[in-house]
Short mmCIF file of C-alpha atoms in Angstrom, two decimals:
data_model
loop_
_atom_site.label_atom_id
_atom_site.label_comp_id
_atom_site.label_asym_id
_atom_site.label_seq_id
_atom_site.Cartn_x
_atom_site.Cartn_y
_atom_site.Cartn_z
CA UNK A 249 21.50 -95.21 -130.13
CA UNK A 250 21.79 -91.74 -128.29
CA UNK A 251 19.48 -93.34 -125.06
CA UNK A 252 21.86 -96.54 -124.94
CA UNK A 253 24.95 -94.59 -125.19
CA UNK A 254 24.00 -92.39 -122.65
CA UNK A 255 22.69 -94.60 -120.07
CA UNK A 256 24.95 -97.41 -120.73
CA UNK A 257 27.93 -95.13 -120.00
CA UNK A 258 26.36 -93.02 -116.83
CA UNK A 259 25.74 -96.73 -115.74
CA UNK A 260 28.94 -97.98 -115.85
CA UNK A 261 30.82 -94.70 -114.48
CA UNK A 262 28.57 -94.96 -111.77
CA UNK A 263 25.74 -93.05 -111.54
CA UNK A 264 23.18 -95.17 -109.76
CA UNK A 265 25.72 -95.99 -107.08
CA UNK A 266 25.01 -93.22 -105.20
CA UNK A 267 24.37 -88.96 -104.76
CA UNK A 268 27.12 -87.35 -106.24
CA UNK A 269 25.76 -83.95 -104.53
CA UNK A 270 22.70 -83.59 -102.26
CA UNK A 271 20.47 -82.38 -104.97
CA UNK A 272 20.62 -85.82 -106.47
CA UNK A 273 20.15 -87.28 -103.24
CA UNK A 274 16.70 -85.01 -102.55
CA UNK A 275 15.53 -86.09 -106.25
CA UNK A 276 16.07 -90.10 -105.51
CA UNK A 277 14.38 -89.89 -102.26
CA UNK A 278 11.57 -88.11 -104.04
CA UNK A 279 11.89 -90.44 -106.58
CA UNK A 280 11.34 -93.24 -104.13
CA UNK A 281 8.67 -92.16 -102.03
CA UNK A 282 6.26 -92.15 -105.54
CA UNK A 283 7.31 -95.54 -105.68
CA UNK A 284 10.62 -95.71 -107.57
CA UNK A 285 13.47 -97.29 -107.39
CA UNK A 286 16.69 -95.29 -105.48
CA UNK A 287 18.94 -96.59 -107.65
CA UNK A 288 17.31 -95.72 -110.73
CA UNK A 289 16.57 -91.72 -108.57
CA UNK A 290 20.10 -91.76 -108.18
CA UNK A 291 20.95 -91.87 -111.81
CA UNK A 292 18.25 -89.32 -112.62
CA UNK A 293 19.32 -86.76 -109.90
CA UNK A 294 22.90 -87.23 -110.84
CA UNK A 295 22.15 -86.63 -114.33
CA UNK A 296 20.40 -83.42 -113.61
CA UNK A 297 22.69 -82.25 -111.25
CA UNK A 298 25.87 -82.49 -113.66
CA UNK A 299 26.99 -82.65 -117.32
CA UNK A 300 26.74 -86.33 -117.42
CA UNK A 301 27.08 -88.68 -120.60
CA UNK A 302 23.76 -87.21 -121.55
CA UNK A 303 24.55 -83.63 -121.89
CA UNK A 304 27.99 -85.10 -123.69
CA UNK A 305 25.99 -87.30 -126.38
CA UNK A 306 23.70 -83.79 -126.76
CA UNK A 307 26.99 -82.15 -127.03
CA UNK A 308 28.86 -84.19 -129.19
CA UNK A 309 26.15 -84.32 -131.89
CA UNK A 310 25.48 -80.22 -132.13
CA UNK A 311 29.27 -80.17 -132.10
CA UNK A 312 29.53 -82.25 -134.95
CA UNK A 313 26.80 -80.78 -136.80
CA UNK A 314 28.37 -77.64 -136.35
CA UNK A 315 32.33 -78.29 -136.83
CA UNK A 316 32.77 -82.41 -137.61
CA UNK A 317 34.74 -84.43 -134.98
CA UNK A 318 36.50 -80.96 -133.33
CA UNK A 319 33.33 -80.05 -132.69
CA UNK A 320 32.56 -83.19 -130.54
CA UNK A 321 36.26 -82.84 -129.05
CA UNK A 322 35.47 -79.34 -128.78
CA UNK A 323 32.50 -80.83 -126.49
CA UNK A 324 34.27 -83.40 -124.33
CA UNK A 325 36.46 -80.13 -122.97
CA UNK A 326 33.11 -78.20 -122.40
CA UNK A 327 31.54 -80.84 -120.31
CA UNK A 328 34.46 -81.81 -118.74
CA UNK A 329 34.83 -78.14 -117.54
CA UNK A 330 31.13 -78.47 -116.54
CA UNK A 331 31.54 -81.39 -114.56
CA UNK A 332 34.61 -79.91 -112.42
CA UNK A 333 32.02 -77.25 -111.16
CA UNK A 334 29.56 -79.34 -110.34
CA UNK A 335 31.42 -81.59 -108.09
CA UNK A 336 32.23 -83.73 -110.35
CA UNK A 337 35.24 -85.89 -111.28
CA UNK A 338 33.98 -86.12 -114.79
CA UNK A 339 34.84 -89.53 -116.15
CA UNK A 340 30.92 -90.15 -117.27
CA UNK A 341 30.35 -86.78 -119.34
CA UNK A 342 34.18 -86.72 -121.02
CA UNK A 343 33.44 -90.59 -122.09
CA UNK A 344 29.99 -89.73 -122.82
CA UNK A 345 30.97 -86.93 -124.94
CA UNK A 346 34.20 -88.85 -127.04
CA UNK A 347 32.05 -92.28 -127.55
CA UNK A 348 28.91 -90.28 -128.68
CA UNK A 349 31.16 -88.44 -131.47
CA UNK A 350 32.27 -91.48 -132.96
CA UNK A 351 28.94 -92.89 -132.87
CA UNK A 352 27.91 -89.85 -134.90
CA UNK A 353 30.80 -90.24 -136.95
CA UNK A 354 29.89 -93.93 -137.94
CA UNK A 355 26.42 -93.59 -138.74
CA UNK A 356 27.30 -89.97 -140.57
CA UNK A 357 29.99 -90.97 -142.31
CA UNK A 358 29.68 -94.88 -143.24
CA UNK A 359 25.69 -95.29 -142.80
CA UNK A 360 24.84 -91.64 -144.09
CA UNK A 361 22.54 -90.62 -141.51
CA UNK A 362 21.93 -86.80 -141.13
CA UNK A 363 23.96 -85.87 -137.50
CA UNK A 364 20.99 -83.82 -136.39
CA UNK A 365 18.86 -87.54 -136.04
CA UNK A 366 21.34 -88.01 -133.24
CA UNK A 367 20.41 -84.29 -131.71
CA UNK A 368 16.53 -84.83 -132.09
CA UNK A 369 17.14 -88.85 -130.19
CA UNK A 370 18.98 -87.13 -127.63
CA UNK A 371 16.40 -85.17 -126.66
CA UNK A 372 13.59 -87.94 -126.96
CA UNK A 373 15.92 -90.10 -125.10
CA UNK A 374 15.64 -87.68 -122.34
CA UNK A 375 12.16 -87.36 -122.52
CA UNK A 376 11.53 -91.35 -121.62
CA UNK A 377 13.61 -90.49 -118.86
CA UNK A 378 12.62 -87.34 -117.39
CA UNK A 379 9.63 -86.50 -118.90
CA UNK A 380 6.99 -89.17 -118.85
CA UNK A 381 6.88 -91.47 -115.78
CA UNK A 382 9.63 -90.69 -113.13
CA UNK A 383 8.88 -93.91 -110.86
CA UNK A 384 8.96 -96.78 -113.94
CA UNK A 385 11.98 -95.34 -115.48
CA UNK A 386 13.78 -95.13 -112.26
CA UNK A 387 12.66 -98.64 -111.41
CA UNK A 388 14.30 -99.36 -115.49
CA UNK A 389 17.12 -97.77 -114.77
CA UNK A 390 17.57 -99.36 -111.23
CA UNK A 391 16.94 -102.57 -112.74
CA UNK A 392 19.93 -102.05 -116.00
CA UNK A 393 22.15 -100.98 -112.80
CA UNK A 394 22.17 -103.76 -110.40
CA UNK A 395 22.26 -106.09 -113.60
CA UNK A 396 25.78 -104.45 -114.81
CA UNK A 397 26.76 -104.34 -110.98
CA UNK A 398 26.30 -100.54 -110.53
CA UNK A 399 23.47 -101.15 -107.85
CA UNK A 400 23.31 -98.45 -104.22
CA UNK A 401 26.39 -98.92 -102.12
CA UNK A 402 24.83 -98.69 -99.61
CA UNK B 257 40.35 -79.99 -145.91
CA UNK B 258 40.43 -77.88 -142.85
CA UNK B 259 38.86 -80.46 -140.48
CA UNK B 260 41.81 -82.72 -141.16
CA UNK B 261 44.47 -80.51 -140.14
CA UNK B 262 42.24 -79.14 -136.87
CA UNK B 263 42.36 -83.40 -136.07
CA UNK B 264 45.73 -83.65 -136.68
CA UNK B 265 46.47 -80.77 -134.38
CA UNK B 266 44.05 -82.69 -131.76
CA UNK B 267 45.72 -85.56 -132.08
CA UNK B 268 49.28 -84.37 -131.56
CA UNK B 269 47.95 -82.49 -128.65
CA UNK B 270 46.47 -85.72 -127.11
CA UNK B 271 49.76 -87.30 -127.20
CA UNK B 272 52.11 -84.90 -126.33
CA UNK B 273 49.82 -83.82 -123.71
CA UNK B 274 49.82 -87.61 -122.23
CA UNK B 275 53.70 -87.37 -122.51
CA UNK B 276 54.41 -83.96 -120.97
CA UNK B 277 51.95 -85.26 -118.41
CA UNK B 278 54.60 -87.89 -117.13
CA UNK B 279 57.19 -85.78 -117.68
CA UNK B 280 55.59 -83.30 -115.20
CA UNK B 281 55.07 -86.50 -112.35
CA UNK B 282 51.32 -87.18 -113.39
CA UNK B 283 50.67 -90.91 -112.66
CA UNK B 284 50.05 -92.96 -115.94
CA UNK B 285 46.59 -93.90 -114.80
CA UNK B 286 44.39 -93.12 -111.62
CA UNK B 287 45.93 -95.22 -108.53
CA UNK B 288 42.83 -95.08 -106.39
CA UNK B 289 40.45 -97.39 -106.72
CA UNK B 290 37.66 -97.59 -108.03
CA UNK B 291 38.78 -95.10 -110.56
CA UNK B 292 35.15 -94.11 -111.74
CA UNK B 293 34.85 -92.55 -108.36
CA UNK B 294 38.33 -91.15 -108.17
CA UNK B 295 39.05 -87.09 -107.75
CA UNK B 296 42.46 -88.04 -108.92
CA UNK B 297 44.00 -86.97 -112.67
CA UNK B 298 46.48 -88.59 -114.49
CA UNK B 299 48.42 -88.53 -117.78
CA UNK B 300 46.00 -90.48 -119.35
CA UNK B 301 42.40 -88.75 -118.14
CA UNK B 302 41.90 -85.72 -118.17
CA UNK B 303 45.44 -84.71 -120.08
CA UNK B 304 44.60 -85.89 -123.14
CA UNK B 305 41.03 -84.35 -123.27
CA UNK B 306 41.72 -80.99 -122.67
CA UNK B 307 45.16 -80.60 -124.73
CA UNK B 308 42.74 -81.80 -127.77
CA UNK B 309 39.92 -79.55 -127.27
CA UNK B 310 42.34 -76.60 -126.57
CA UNK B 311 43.99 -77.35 -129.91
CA UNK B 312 40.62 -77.08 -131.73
CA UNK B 313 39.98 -73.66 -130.12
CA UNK B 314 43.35 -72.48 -130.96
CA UNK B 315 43.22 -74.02 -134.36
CA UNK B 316 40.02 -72.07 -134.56
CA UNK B 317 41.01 -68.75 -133.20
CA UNK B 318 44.77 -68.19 -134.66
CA UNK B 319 44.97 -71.09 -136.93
CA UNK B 320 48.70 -72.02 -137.23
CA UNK B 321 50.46 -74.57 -137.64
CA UNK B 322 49.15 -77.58 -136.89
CA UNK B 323 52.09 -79.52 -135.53
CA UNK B 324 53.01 -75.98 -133.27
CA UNK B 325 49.46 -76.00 -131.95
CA UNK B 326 49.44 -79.57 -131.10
CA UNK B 327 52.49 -79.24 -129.34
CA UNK B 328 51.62 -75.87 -127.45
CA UNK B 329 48.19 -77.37 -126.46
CA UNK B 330 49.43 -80.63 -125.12
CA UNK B 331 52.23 -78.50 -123.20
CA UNK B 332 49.29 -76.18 -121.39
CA UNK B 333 47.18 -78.84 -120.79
CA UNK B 334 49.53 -81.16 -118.65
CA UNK B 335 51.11 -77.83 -116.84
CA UNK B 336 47.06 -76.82 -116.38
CA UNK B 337 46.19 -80.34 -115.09
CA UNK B 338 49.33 -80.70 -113.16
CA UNK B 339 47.83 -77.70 -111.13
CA UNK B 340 43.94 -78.15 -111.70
CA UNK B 341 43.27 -78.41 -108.10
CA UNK B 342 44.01 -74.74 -107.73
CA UNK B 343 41.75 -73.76 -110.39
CA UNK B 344 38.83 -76.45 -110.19
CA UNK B 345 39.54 -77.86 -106.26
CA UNK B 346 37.73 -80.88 -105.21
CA UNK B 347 34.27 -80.52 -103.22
CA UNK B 348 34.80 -81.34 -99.53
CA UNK B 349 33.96 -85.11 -98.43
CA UNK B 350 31.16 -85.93 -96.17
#
């Protein structure tokens, strides 16, 4: 739940379209020369470059292990704030950060799973991601972009 | 229970903050297109966000009221978006 939520929404806000700051734009092109995808580079180096809707599902759940839903409200300011210094507008880690906390909410509240499961997924989800294999996922993520429209502009 | 009231403070917040945001000439929504990529704010994004996570840190620091607090925080946070350029300006293009 935290990897869909987190790429589904850095997807749709944009992500893979293109370098949000030239740091992401180094890390596709690196990406890419080990024979990934830019799109899918694009999304990773943005991601690592700001607070994006993975830092705000991350967020979201220690905030509402800590305090409940303020805590994940408490969240969406802190990565919004985060986002405005790192030249970005912020849409991705704010939505990132509200949807993750009533994900959390559901499954805490009508499903009774323990918050910190969503903490713990957060960081495996990242792991797939960053950790393992950086050419296949990018050429996943790529591929989830130009299927919801979110391909390179250019 | 305490989390209720901090939520209730949050949510007044939200919507006062989206109203004062009018009030103060914010645009309802972003008018540049696409929006995702927009620099622009508006009443509804990022007012709302950041008069409901001030009123949790205010709730949490002084704890008053709820309905003041939601009302104070929805206040700052248009006046502070209304002006956000000066604090957090936009990275140059190109």
């Amino acid at each position: 739940m935290a990897w869909l939520n987190f790429v589904l929404i850095d997807i749709l806000m944009g992500l893979p379209e293109g370098p949000g700051v030239e740091g992401a734009r180094a890390i596709a092109e690196s990406v890419e020369e080990r024979g990934g995808d830019i799109s899918g580079g694009y999304f990773m180096g943005n991601i690592v470059c700001s607070p994006d809707a993975s830092a705000g599902t991350l967020l979201a759940s220690v905030g509402y292990v800590c305090m409940g839903i303020p805590g994940g409200i408490l969240a969406a300011l802190g990565v919004y704030i985060g986002n405005r210094l790192c030249a970005d507008p912020g849409y991705a880690g704010t939505t990132g950060s509200l949807t993750a906390t009533a994900l959390v909410t559901l499954y805490d509240k009508v499903l009774g799973m323990d918050p910190t499961c969503f903490v713990a997924g957060m960081v495996i989800a990242i792991t797939t991601l960053h950790g393992l294999d950086h050419p296949r996922a990018s050429r996943l993520l790529g591929d989830m972009a130009r299927r919801l429209n979110r391909g390179p502009k250019t | 229970m305490k989390a209720w009231w901090t939520l209730a403070a949050a949510g007044v917040a939200a919507v006062v903050a989206f109203g004062t945001g009018l009030a103060v000439g914010l645009p309802p929504v972003q008018t540049e297109k696409p929006r995702r990529n927009s620099w622009e704010v508006s009443a509804l994004f990022p007012t709302p966000v950041i008069g409901a996570g001030v009123a949790v840190v205010l709730d949490r620091l002084i704890g008053a009221y709820w309905p003041v607090l939601g009302v104070v925080s929805g206040v700052f946070a248009a006046v502070f978006v209304k002006n956000i350029e000066k604090v957090f300006p936009r990275p140059d293009q190109g």
